[in-house]
JSON list of C-alpha atoms and ligand atoms in Angstrom, two decimals:
[
{"chain": "K", "resi": 1, "resn": "UNK", "atom": "CA", "xyz": [1.39, 25.75, 22.16]},
{"chain": "K", "resi": 2, "resn": "UNK", "atom": "CA", "xyz": [-0.29, 22.90, 20.45]},
{"chain": "K", "resi": 3, "resn": "UNK", "atom": "CA", "xyz": [-3.22, 21.90, 21.94]},
{"chain": "K", "resi": 4, "resn": "UNK", "atom": "CA", "xyz": [-5.83, 18.83, 21.41]},
{"chain": "K", "resi": 5, "resn": "UNK", "atom": "CA", "xyz": [-8.78, 20.11, 19.77]},
{"chain": "K", "resi": 6, "resn": "UNK", "atom": "CA", "xyz": [-12.27, 20.04, 21.88]},
{"chain": "K", "resi": 7, "resn": "UNK", "atom": "CA", "xyz": [-13.92, 16.74, 20.96]},
{"chain": "K", "resi": 8, "resn": "UNK", "atom": "CA", "xyz": [-16.18, 16.06, 17.95]},
{"chain": "K", "resi": 9, "resn": "UNK", "atom": "CA", "xyz": [-16.78, 12.74, 19.69]},
{"chain": "K", "resi": 10, "resn": "UNK", "atom": "CA", "xyz": [-15.60, 10.52, 16.72]},
{"chain": "K", "resi": 11, "resn": "UNK", "atom": "CA", "xyz": [-12.61, 8.20, 16.88]},
{"chain": "K", "resi": 12, "resn": "UNK", "atom": "CA", "xyz": [-11.27, 6.20, 14.13]},
{"chain": "K", "resi": 13, "resn": "UNK", "atom": "CA", "xyz": [-9.77, 2.78, 14.81]},
{"chain": "K", "resi": 14, "resn": "UNK", "atom": "CA", "xyz": [-7.82, 0.54, 12.47]},
{"chain": "K", "resi": 15, "resn": "UNK", "atom": "CA", "xyz": [-4.78, -1.86, 12.20]},
{"chain": "K", "resi": 16, "resn": "UNK", "atom": "CA", "xyz": [-2.34, -1.34, 9.33]},
{"chain": "K", "resi": 17, "resn": "UNK", "atom": "CA", "xyz": [0.83, -2.82, 8.25]},
{"chain": "K", "resi": 18, "resn": "UNK", "atom": "CA", "xyz": [4.27, -0.69, 7.62]},
{"chain": "K", "resi": 19, "resn": "UNK", "atom": "CA", "xyz": [3.31, -0.45, 4.05]},
{"chain": "K", "resi": 20, "resn": "UNK", "atom": "CA", "xyz": [-0.26, 0.71, 4.86]},
{"chain": "K", "resi": 21, "resn": "UNK", "atom": "CA", "xyz": [-2.26, -2.32, 4.14]},
{"chain": "K", "resi": 22, "resn": "UNK", "atom": "CA", "xyz": [-5.59, -3.05, 6.03]},
{"chain": "K", "resi": 23, "resn": "UNK", "atom": "CA", "xyz": [-7.54, -5.54, 4.14]},
{"chain": "K", "resi": 24, "resn": "UNK", "atom": "CA", "xyz": [-6.96, -8.61, 1.82]},
{"chain": "K", "resi": 25, "resn": "UNK", "atom": "CA", "xyz": [-9.58, -10.56, -0.10]},
{"chain": "K", "resi": 26, "resn": "UNK", "atom": "CA", "xyz": [-12.10, -8.98, 2.13]},
{"chain": "K", "resi": 27, "resn": "UNK", "atom": "CA", "xyz": [-10.80, -9.77, 5.30]},
{"chain": "K", "resi": 28, "resn": "UNK", "atom": "CA", "xyz": [-7.91, -8.85, 7.67]},
{"chain": "K", "resi": 29, "resn": "UNK", "atom": "CA", "xyz": [-4.35, -9.79, 6.44]},
{"chain": "K", "resi": 30, "resn": "UNK", "atom": "CA", "xyz": [-3.12, -11.26, 9.78]},
{"chain": "K", "resi": 31, "resn": "UNK", "atom": "CA", "xyz": [-4.32, -12.89, 13.00]},
{"chain": "K", "resi": 32, "resn": "UNK", "atom": "CA", "xyz": [-3.51, -10.74, 15.99]},
{"chain": "K", "resi": 33, "resn": "UNK", "atom": "CA", "xyz": [-5.71, -11.86, 18.90]},
{"chain": "K", "resi": 34, "resn": "UNK", "atom": "CA", "xyz": [-4.44, -9.16, 21.29]},
{"chain": "K", "resi": 35, "resn": "UNK", "atom": "CA", "xyz": [-5.29, -6.42, 19.11]},
{"chain": "K", "resi": 36, "resn": "UNK", "atom": "CA", "xyz": [-8.85, -7.64, 18.63]},
{"chain": "K", "resi": 37, "resn": "UNK", "atom": "CA", "xyz": [-8.87, -7.55, 22.33]},
{"chain": "K", "resi": 38, "resn": "UNK", "atom": "CA", "xyz": [-7.78, -3.99, 22.45]},
{"chain": "K", "resi": 39, "resn": "UNK", "atom": "CA", "xyz": [-10.13, -3.13, 19.69]},
{"chain": "K", "resi": 40, "resn": "UNK", "atom": "CA", "xyz": [-12.98, -4.79, 22.10]},
{"chain": "K", "resi": 41, "resn": "UNK", "atom": "CA", "xyz": [-11.72, -2.75, 25.06]},
{"chain": "K", "resi": 42, "resn": "UNK", "atom": "CA", "xyz": [-11.82, 0.41, 22.86]},
{"chain": "K", "resi": 43, "resn": "UNK", "atom": "CA", "xyz": [-15.19, 0.12, 21.32]},
{"chain": "K", "resi": 44, "resn": "UNK", "atom": "CA", "xyz": [-17.25, -1.87, 23.96]},
{"chain": "K", "resi": 45, "resn": "UNK", "atom": "CA", "xyz": [-20.48, 0.12, 24.98]},
{"chain": "K", "resi": 46, "resn": "UNK", "atom": "CA", "xyz": [-20.01, 2.57, 22.04]},
{"chain": "K", "resi": 47, "resn": "UNK", "atom": "CA", "xyz": [-21.90, 2.80, 18.68]},
{"chain": "K", "resi": 48, "resn": "UNK", "atom": "CA", "xyz": [-19.61, 1.60, 16.01]},
{"chain": "K", "resi": 49, "resn": "UNK", "atom": "CA", "xyz": [-19.75, 2.79, 12.37]},
{"chain": "K", "resi": 50, "resn": "UNK", "atom": "CA", "xyz": [-18.88, 0.69, 9.59]},
{"chain": "K", "resi": 51, "resn": "UNK", "atom": "CA", "xyz": [-19.13, 0.49, 5.64]},
{"chain": "K", "resi": 52, "resn": "UNK", "atom": "CA", "xyz": [-21.04, -2.39, 4.16]},
{"chain": "K", "resi": 53, "resn": "UNK", "atom": "CA", "xyz": [-18.22, -4.08, 3.05]},
{"chain": "K", "resi": 54, "resn": "UNK", "atom": "CA", "xyz": [-16.71, -4.19, 6.60]},
{"chain": "K", "resi": 55, "resn": "UNK", "atom": "CA", "xyz": [-19.80, -5.42, 7.89]},
{"chain": "K", "resi": 56, "resn": "UNK", "atom": "CA", "xyz": [-19.50, -8.37, 5.47]},
{"chain": "K", "resi": 57, "resn": "UNK", "atom": "CA", "xyz": [-16.11, -9.02, 6.74]},
{"chain": "K", "resi": 58, "resn": "UNK", "atom": "CA", "xyz": [-16.84, -9.58, 10.08]},
{"chain": "K", "resi": 59, "resn": "UNK", "atom": "CA", "xyz": [-16.77, -13.22, 11.45]},
{"chain": "K", "resi": 60, "resn": "UNK", "atom": "CA", "xyz": [-19.03, -12.30, 14.44]},
{"chain": "K", "resi": 61, "resn": "UNK", "atom": "CA", "xyz": [-21.85, -10.00, 13.35]},
{"chain": "K", "resi": 62, "resn": "UNK", "atom": "CA", "xyz": [-23.10, -7.77, 14.96]},
{"chain": "K", "resi": 63, "resn": "UNK", "atom": "CA", "xyz": [-20.12, -7.13, 17.15]},
{"chain": "K", "resi": 64, "resn": "UNK", "atom": "CA", "xyz": [-21.61, -7.47, 20.73]},
{"chain": "K", "resi": 65, "resn": "UNK", "atom": "CA", "xyz": [-22.13, -5.02, 23.15]},
{"chain": "K", "resi": 66, "resn": "UNK", "atom": "CA", "xyz": [-22.14, -2.06, 20.63]},
{"chain": "K", "resi": 67, "resn": "UNK", "atom": "CA", "xyz": [-24.61, -0.30, 18.47]},
{"chain": "K", "resi": 68, "resn": "UNK", "atom": "CA", "xyz": [-23.64, -1.68, 15.07]},
{"chain": "K", "resi": 69, "resn": "UNK", "atom": "CA", "xyz": [-24.26, 1.12, 12.34]},
{"chain": "K", "resi": 70, "resn": "UNK", "atom": "CA", "xyz": [-23.82, -0.16, 8.84]},
{"chain": "K", "resi": 71, "resn": "UNK", "atom": "CA", "xyz": [-23.32, 2.36, 5.89]},
{"chain": "K", "resi": 72, "resn": "UNK", "atom": "CA", "xyz": [-24.50, 1.39, 2.32]},
{"chain": "K", "resi": 73, "resn": "UNK", "atom": "CA", "xyz": [-26.16, 3.23, -0.44]},
{"chain": "K", "resi": 74, "resn": "UNK", "atom": "CA", "xyz": [-28.54, 0.21, -1.00]},
{"chain": "K", "resi": 75, "resn": "UNK", "atom": "CA", "xyz": [-31.85, 1.09, 0.63]},
{"chain": "K", "resi": 76, "resn": "UNK", "atom": "CA", "xyz": [-32.97, -2.46, 0.70]},
{"chain": "K", "resi": 77, "resn": "UNK", "atom": "CA", "xyz": [-29.91, -3.69, 2.49]},
{"chain": "K", "resi": 78, "resn": "UNK", "atom": "CA", "xyz": [-30.64, -5.53, 5.82]},
{"chain": "K", "resi": 79, "resn": "UNK", "atom": "CA", "xyz": [-28.12, -6.55, 8.51]},
{"chain": "K", "resi": 80, "resn": "UNK", "atom": "CA", "xyz": [-29.47, -8.60, 11.31]},
{"chain": "K", "resi": 81, "resn": "UNK", "atom": "CA", "xyz": [-28.58, -7.09, 14.77]},
{"chain": "K", "resi": 82, "resn": "UNK", "atom": "CA", "xyz": [-27.47, -3.84, 12.97]},
{"chain": "K", "resi": 83, "resn": "UNK", "atom": "CA", "xyz": [-28.72, -0.39, 12.19]},
{"chain": "K", "resi": 84, "resn": "UNK", "atom": "CA", "xyz": [-28.49, 0.20, 8.46]},
{"chain": "K", "resi": 85, "resn": "UNK", "atom": "CA", "xyz": [-28.14, 3.83, 7.19]},
{"chain": "K", "resi": 86, "resn": "UNK", "atom": "CA", "xyz": [-27.79, 5.40, 3.83]},
{"chain": "K", "resi": 87, "resn": "UNK", "atom": "CA", "xyz": [-26.12, 8.50, 4.49]},
{"chain": "K", "resi": 88, "resn": "UNK", "atom": "CA", "xyz": [-23.28, 9.72, 6.87]},
{"chain": "K", "resi": 89, "resn": "UNK", "atom": "CA", "xyz": [-25.68, 12.33, 8.33]},
{"chain": "K", "resi": 90, "resn": "UNK", "atom": "CA", "xyz": [-28.04, 9.47, 9.51]},
{"chain": "K", "resi": 91, "resn": "UNK", "atom": "CA", "xyz": [-25.13, 7.71, 11.02]},
{"chain": "K", "resi": 92, "resn": "UNK", "atom": "CA", "xyz": [-24.03, 10.76, 12.84]},
{"chain": "K", "resi": 93, "resn": "UNK", "atom": "CA", "xyz": [-27.49, 11.42, 14.23]},
{"chain": "K", "resi": 94, "resn": "UNK", "atom": "CA", "xyz": [-27.52, 7.81, 15.63]},
{"chain": "K", "resi": 95, "resn": "UNK", "atom": "CA", "xyz": [-24.03, 8.14, 17.12]},
{"chain": "K", "resi": 96, "resn": "UNK", "atom": "CA", "xyz": [-24.06, 11.68, 18.75]},
{"chain": "K", "resi": 97, "resn": "UNK", "atom": "CA", "xyz": [-25.00, 10.76, 22.19]},
{"chain": "K", "resi": 98, "resn": "UNK", "atom": "CA", "xyz": [-21.84, 9.27, 22.77]},
{"chain": "K", "resi": 99, "resn": "UNK", "atom": "CA", "xyz": [-18.24, 8.61, 21.66]},
{"chain": "K", "resi": 100, "resn": "UNK", "atom": "CA", "xyz": [-18.50, 6.81, 18.37]},
{"chain": "K", "resi": 101, "resn": "UNK", "atom": "CA", "xyz": [-15.78, 4.63, 16.56]},
{"chain": "K", "resi": 102, "resn": "UNK", "atom": "CA", "xyz": [-15.45, 4.32, 12.82]},
{"chain": "K", "resi": 103, "resn": "UNK", "atom": "CA", "xyz": [-14.18, 0.86, 12.25]},
{"chain": "K", "resi": 104, "resn": "UNK", "atom": "CA", "xyz": [-13.44, 1.04, 8.42]},
{"chain": "K", "resi": 105, "resn": "UNK", "atom": "CA", "xyz": [-12.97, 0.36, 6.05]},
{"chain": "K", "resi": 106, "resn": "UNK", "atom": "CA", "xyz": [-10.56, 2.55, 3.67]},
{"chain": "K", "resi": 107, "resn": "UNK", "atom": "CA", "xyz": [-13.64, 4.12, 1.94]},
{"chain": "K", "resi": 108, "resn": "UNK", "atom": "CA", "xyz": [-15.27, 5.11, 5.10]},
{"chain": "K", "resi": 109, "resn": "UNK", "atom": "CA", "xyz": [-12.10, 6.18, 6.77]},
{"chain": "K", "resi": 110, "resn": "UNK", "atom": "CA", "xyz": [-11.43, 8.61, 3.82]},
{"chain": "K", "resi": 111, "resn": "UNK", "atom": "CA", "xyz": [-14.85, 10.16, 4.01]},
{"chain": "K", "resi": 112, "resn": "UNK", "atom": "CA", "xyz": [-14.91, 10.86, 8.00]},
{"chain": "K", "resi": 113, "resn": "UNK", "atom": "CA", "xyz": [-11.23, 11.47, 8.80]},
{"chain": "K", "resi": 114, "resn": "UNK", "atom": "CA", "xyz": [-11.92, 15.18, 8.52]},
{"chain": "K", "resi": 115, "resn": "UNK", "atom": "CA", "xyz": [-14.82, 14.81, 11.32]},
{"chain": "K", "resi": 116, "resn": "UNK", "atom": "CA", "xyz": [-12.49, 12.62, 13.86]},
{"chain": "K", "resi": 117, "resn": "UNK", "atom": "CA", "xyz": [-10.74, 14.13, 17.00]},
{"chain": "K", "resi": 118, "resn": "UNK", "atom": "CA", "xyz": [-8.85, 10.83, 18.05]},
{"chain": "K", "resi": 119, "resn": "UNK", "atom": "CA", "xyz": [-7.11, 8.05, 16.06]},
{"chain": "K", "resi": 120, "resn": "UNK", "atom": "CA", "xyz": [-6.63, 4.59, 17.53]},
{"chain": "K", "resi": 121, "resn": "UNK", "atom": "CA", "xyz": [-4.11, 3.17, 15.41]},
{"chain": "K", "resi": 122, "resn": "UNK", "atom": "CA", "xyz": [-2.36, -0.47, 15.55]},
{"chain": "K", "resi": 123, "resn": "UNK", "atom": "CA", "xyz": [0.79, -0.16, 13.51]},
{"chain": "K", "resi": 124, "resn": "UNK", "atom": "CA", "xyz": [1.78, -3.81, 12.49]},
{"chain": "K", "resi": 125, "resn": "UNK", "atom": "CA", "xyz": [5.42, -3.95, 12.24]},
{"chain": "K", "resi": 126, "resn": "UNK", "atom": "CA", "xyz": [5.72, -6.02, 8.86]},
{"chain": "K", "resi": 127, "resn": "UNK", "atom": "CA", "xyz": [5.25, -5.17, 5.18]},
{"chain": "K", "resi": 128, "resn": "UNK", "atom": "CA", "xyz": [2.25, -7.36, 4.13]},
{"chain": "K", "resi": 129, "resn": "UNK", "atom": "CA", "xyz": [0.37, -8.03, 0.66]},
{"chain": "K", "resi": 130, "resn": "UNK", "atom": "CA", "xyz": [-3.01, -6.87, 0.51]},
{"chain": "K", "resi": 131, "resn": "UNK", "atom": "CA", "xyz": [-5.79, -4.93, -1.73]},
{"chain": "K", "resi": 132, "resn": "UNK", "atom": "CA", "xyz": [-7.09, -2.34, 0.56]},
{"chain": "K", "resi": 133, "resn": "UNK", "atom": "CA", "xyz": [-4.81, 0.54, 1.82]},
{"chain": "K", "resi": 134, "resn": "UNK", "atom": "CA", "xyz": [-5.32, 3.07, 4.61]},
{"chain": "K", "resi": 135, "resn": "UNK", "atom": "CA", "xyz": [-6.09, 6.38, 2.75]},
{"chain": "K", "resi": 136, "resn": "UNK", "atom": "CA", "xyz": [-3.32, 8.90, 3.34]},
{"chain": "K", "resi": 137, "resn": "UNK", "atom": "CA", "xyz": [-3.34, 10.57, 6.65]},
{"chain": "K", "resi": 138, "resn": "UNK", "atom": "CA", "xyz": [-1.92, 14.19, 7.28]},
{"chain": "K", "resi": 139, "resn": "UNK", "atom": "CA", "xyz": [-0.08, 13.25, 10.50]},
{"chain": "K", "resi": 140, "resn": "UNK", "atom": "CA", "xyz": [1.01, 17.11, 11.17]},
{"chain": "K", "resi": 141, "resn": "UNK", "atom": "CA", "xyz": [-2.89, 17.29, 12.34]},
{"chain": "K", "resi": 142, "resn": "UNK", "atom": "CA", "xyz": [-2.23, 14.89, 14.86]},
{"chain": "K", "resi": 143, "resn": "UNK", "atom": "CA", "xyz": [-0.48, 14.56, 18.27]},
{"chain": "K", "resi": 144, "resn": "UNK", "atom": "CA", "xyz": [0.78, 11.29, 19.62]},
{"chain": "K", "resi": 145, "resn": "UNK", "atom": "CA", "xyz": [-0.42, 10.64, 23.21]},
{"chain": "K", "resi": 146, "resn": "UNK", "atom": "CA", "xyz": [0.08, 7.22, 23.87]},
{"chain": "K", "resi": 147, "resn": "UNK", "atom": "CA", "xyz": [2.25, 4.22, 22.53]},
{"chain": "K", "resi": 148, "resn": "UNK", "atom": "CA", "xyz": [2.59, 0.75, 23.64]},
{"chain": "K", "resi": 149, "resn": "UNK", "atom": "CA", "xyz": [4.50, -1.95, 21.90]},
{"chain": "K", "resi": 150, "resn": "UNK", "atom": "CA", "xyz": [3.48, -5.65, 21.80]},
{"chain": "K", "resi": 151, "resn": "UNK", "atom": "CA", "xyz": [6.15, -7.96, 20.93]},
{"chain": "K", "resi": 152, "resn": "UNK", "atom": "CA", "xyz": [5.74, -11.08, 18.70]},
{"chain": "K", "resi": 153, "resn": "UNK", "atom": "CA", "xyz": [5.25, -14.12, 20.47]},
{"chain": "K", "resi": 154, "resn": "UNK", "atom": "CA", "xyz": [3.69, -17.69, 19.82]},
{"chain": "K", "resi": 155, "resn": "UNK", "atom": "CA", "xyz": [0.23, -16.23, 19.08]},
{"chain": "K", "resi": 156, "resn": "UNK", "atom": "CA", "xyz": [1.22, -13.11, 17.28]},
{"chain": "K", "resi": 157, "resn": "UNK", "atom": "CA", "xyz": [3.37, -13.52, 13.95]},
{"chain": "K", "resi": 158, "resn": "UNK", "atom": "CA", "xyz": [4.25, -9.70, 14.03]},
{"chain": "K", "resi": 159, "resn": "UNK", "atom": "CA", "xyz": [5.28, -7.27, 16.64]},
{"chain": "K", "resi": 160, "resn": "UNK", "atom": "CA", "xyz": [2.71, -4.31, 16.68]},
{"chain": "K", "resi": 161, "resn": "UNK", "atom": "CA", "xyz": [2.38, -1.00, 18.29]},
{"chain": "K", "resi": 162, "resn": "UNK", "atom": "CA", "xyz": [-0.88, 0.62, 19.84]},
{"chain": "K", "resi": 163, "resn": "UNK", "atom": "CA", "xyz": [-0.58, 4.54, 19.28]},
{"chain": "K", "resi": 164, "resn": "UNK", "atom": "CA", "xyz": [-3.24, 6.97, 20.24]},
{"chain": "K", "resi": 165, "resn": "UNK", "atom": "CA", "xyz": [-3.71, 10.49, 18.60]},
{"chain": "K", "resi": 166, "resn": "UNK", "atom": "CA", "xyz": [-5.58, 13.47, 19.37]},
{"chain": "K", "resi": 167, "resn": "UNK", "atom": "CA", "xyz": [-6.46, 16.24, 16.55]},
{"chain": "K", "resi": 168, "resn": "UNK", "atom": "CA", "xyz": [-4.12, 19.23, 17.19]},
{"chain": "K", "resi": 169, "resn": "UNK", "atom": "CA", "xyz": [-6.20, 22.60, 17.39]},
{"chain": "K", "resi": 170, "resn": "UNK", "atom": "CA", "xyz": [-4.22, 25.11, 15.49]},
{"chain": "Z", "resi": 201, "resn": "LIG", "atom": "N1", "xyz": [-7.21, -3.22, 9.31]},
{"chain": "Z", "resi": 201, "resn": "LIG", "atom": "C1", "xyz": [-8.29, -2.75, 9.70]},
{"chain": "Z", "resi": 201, "resn": "LIG", "atom": "O1", "xyz": [-8.36, -2.01, 10.79]},
{"chain": "Z", "resi": 201, "resn": "LIG", "atom": "C2", "xyz": [-9.66, -2.66, 8.99]},
{"chain": "Z", "resi": 201, "resn": "LIG", "atom": "C3", "xyz": [-10.78, -2.12, 9.40]},
{"chain": "Z", "resi": 201, "resn": "LIG", "atom": "C4", "xyz": [-11.95, -2.23, 8.90]},
{"chain": "Z", "resi": 201, "resn": "LIG", "atom": "C5", "xyz": [-11.92, -3.00, 7.40]},
{"chain": "Z", "resi": 201, "resn": "LIG", "atom": "N2", "xyz": [-10.94, -3.67, 7.07]},
{"chain": "Z", "resi": 201, "resn": "LIG", "atom": "C6", "xyz": [-10.79, -4.35, 5.87]},
{"chain": "Z", "resi": 201, "resn": "LIG", "atom": "O2", "xyz": [-11.11, -3.39, 4.58]},
{"chain": "Z", "resi": 201, "resn": "LIG", "atom": "C7", "xyz": [-11.93, -4.12, 3.75]},
{"chain": "Z", "resi": 201, "resn": "LIG", "atom": "C8", "xyz": [-13.29, -3.44, 3.47]},
{"chain": "Z", "resi": 201, "resn": "LIG", "atom": "O3", "xyz": [-13.05, -2.03, 3.27]},
{"chain": "Z", "resi": 201, "resn": "LIG", "atom": "P1", "xyz": [-13.56, -1.09, 2.15]},
{"chain": "Z", "resi": 201, "resn": "LIG", "atom": "O4", "xyz": [-12.73, 0.09, 1.89]},
{"chain": "Z", "resi": 201, "resn": "LIG", "atom": "O5", "xyz": [-13.34, -2.17, 0.78]},
{"chain": "Z", "resi": 201, "resn": "LIG", "atom": "O6", "xyz": [-15.19, -0.96, 2.21]},
{"chain": "Z", "resi": 201, "resn": "LIG", "atom": "P2", "xyz": [-15.89, -0.44, 3.33]},
{"chain": "Z", "resi": 201, "resn": "LIG", "atom": "O7", "xyz": [-15.39, 1.17, 3.57]},
{"chain": "Z", "resi": 201, "resn": "LIG", "atom": "O8", "xyz": [-15.80, -1.18, 4.58]},
{"chain": "Z", "resi": 201, "resn": "LIG", "atom": "O9", "xyz": [-17.30, -0.29, 2.68]},
{"chain": "Z", "resi": 201, "resn": "LIG", "atom": "C9", "xyz": [-17.57, 0.68, 1.49]},
{"chain": "Z", "resi": 201, "resn": "LIG", "atom": "C10", "xyz": [-19.07, 0.57, 1.56]},
{"chain": "Z", "resi": 201, "resn": "LIG", "atom": "O10", "xyz": [-19.69, 1.40, 2.31]},
{"chain": "Z", "resi": 201, "resn": "LIG", "atom": "C11", "xyz": [-21.04, 1.98, 1.78]},
{"chain": "Z", "resi": 201, "resn": "LIG", "atom": "N3", "xyz": [-20.65, 3.42, 1.73]},
{"chain": "Z", "resi": 201, "resn": "LIG", "atom": "C12", "xyz": [-19.48, 4.11, 1.61]},
{"chain": "Z", "resi": 201, "resn": "LIG", "atom": "N4", "xyz": [-19.59, 5.46, 1.75]},
{"chain": "Z", "resi": 201, "resn": "LIG", "atom": "C13", "xyz": [-21.02, 5.62, 1.67]},
{"chain": "Z", "resi": 201, "resn": "LIG", "atom": "C14", "xyz": [-21.68, 7.04, 1.74]},
{"chain": "Z", "resi": 201, "resn": "LIG", "atom": "N5", "xyz": [-21.33, 8.04, 1.82]},
{"chain": "Z", "resi": 201, "resn": "LIG", "atom": "N6", "xyz": [-23.09, 6.57, 1.58]},
{"chain": "Z", "resi": 201, "resn": "LIG", "atom": "C15", "xyz": [-23.56, 5.45, 1.68]},
{"chain": "Z", "resi": 201, "resn": "LIG", "atom": "N7", "xyz": [-22.96, 4.31, 1.59]},
{"chain": "Z", "resi": 201, "resn": "LIG", "atom": "C16", "xyz": [-21.69, 4.26, 1.60]},
{"chain": "Z", "resi": 201, "resn": "LIG", "atom": "C17", "xyz": [-20.93, 1.59, 0.21]},
{"chain": "Z", "resi": 201, "resn": "LIG", "atom": "O11", "xyz": [-21.62, 0.23, 0.51]},
{"chain": "Z", "resi": 201, "resn": "LIG", "atom": "P3", "xyz": [-22.50, -0.47, -0.74]},
{"chain": "Z", "resi": 201, "resn": "LIG", "atom": "O12", "xyz": [-21.67, -0.97, -1.77]},
{"chain": "Z", "resi": 201, "resn": "LIG", "atom": "O13", "xyz": [-23.44, -1.48, 0.02]},
{"chain": "Z", "resi": 201, "resn": "LIG", "atom": "O14", "xyz": [-23.49, 0.82, -1.35]},
{"chain": "Z", "resi": 201, "resn": "LIG", "atom": "C18", "xyz": [-19.63, 1.18, 0.18]},
{"chain": "Z", "resi": 201, "resn": "LIG", "atom": "O15", "xyz": [-19.24, 0.00, -0.92]},
{"chain": "Z", "resi": 201, "resn": "LIG", "atom": "C19", "xyz": [-11.96, -5.49, 4.13]},
{"chain": "Z", "resi": 201, "resn": "LIG", "atom": "O16", "xyz": [-10.79, -6.17, 3.40]},
{"chain": "Z", "resi": 201, "resn": "LIG", "atom": "C20", "xyz": [-11.78, -5.57, 5.64]},
{"chain": "Z", "resi": 201, "resn": "LIG", "atom": "O17", "xyz": [-11.16, -6.72, 6.29]},
{"chain": "Z", "resi": 201, "resn": "LIG", "atom": "C21", "xyz": [-9.62, -3.58, 7.67]}
]
């Protein structure tokens, strides 16, 4: 029987379109306030790990109520209100006391996917143009544990689904 794996304590959280786009021109390709609220509910109180480009893309820096960890190869990079690290090992040392959320972008997701035990995916039910795509995910490693549909409405141009996954222990 398929069982979720015992936790590594790392979740990846992202929003992507049906065609895999997660970014466009250094920002998000949509405005979906209820997805941002969902992101805040999930991550509040936890360390959030992000690549330097994602840090640059945030309209509110640092994300409040969370230890913001920014990964860069630039040893002189400074980010007000965030902890800057130059290696993934340093990042995981900071985040090990708690569940940590990797919040992107594509480069980071690709590097840490193998360490994650949970995925929190917002699937935006649209095909959109963009220049940053989610790296491929081997969905056979993951069990869907929850799914909620949010319809399009006056504030949301697209419908979207919140999907939670746990890694399958094989
Ligand atoms: N839809 C979503 O859920 C979502 C989530 C997050 C981001 N995004 C979008 O994605 C885009 C940004 O993503 P991205 O893939 O271009 O960049 P990214 O993953 O955010 O950042 C990449 C940068 O992180 C640093 N880095 C990566 N691996 C490293 C390592 N092993 N050691 C040290 N530093 C490392 C490097 O910074 P340096 O260049 O400074 O060395 C690298 O250039 C934006 O458009 C953003 O809006 C979307």
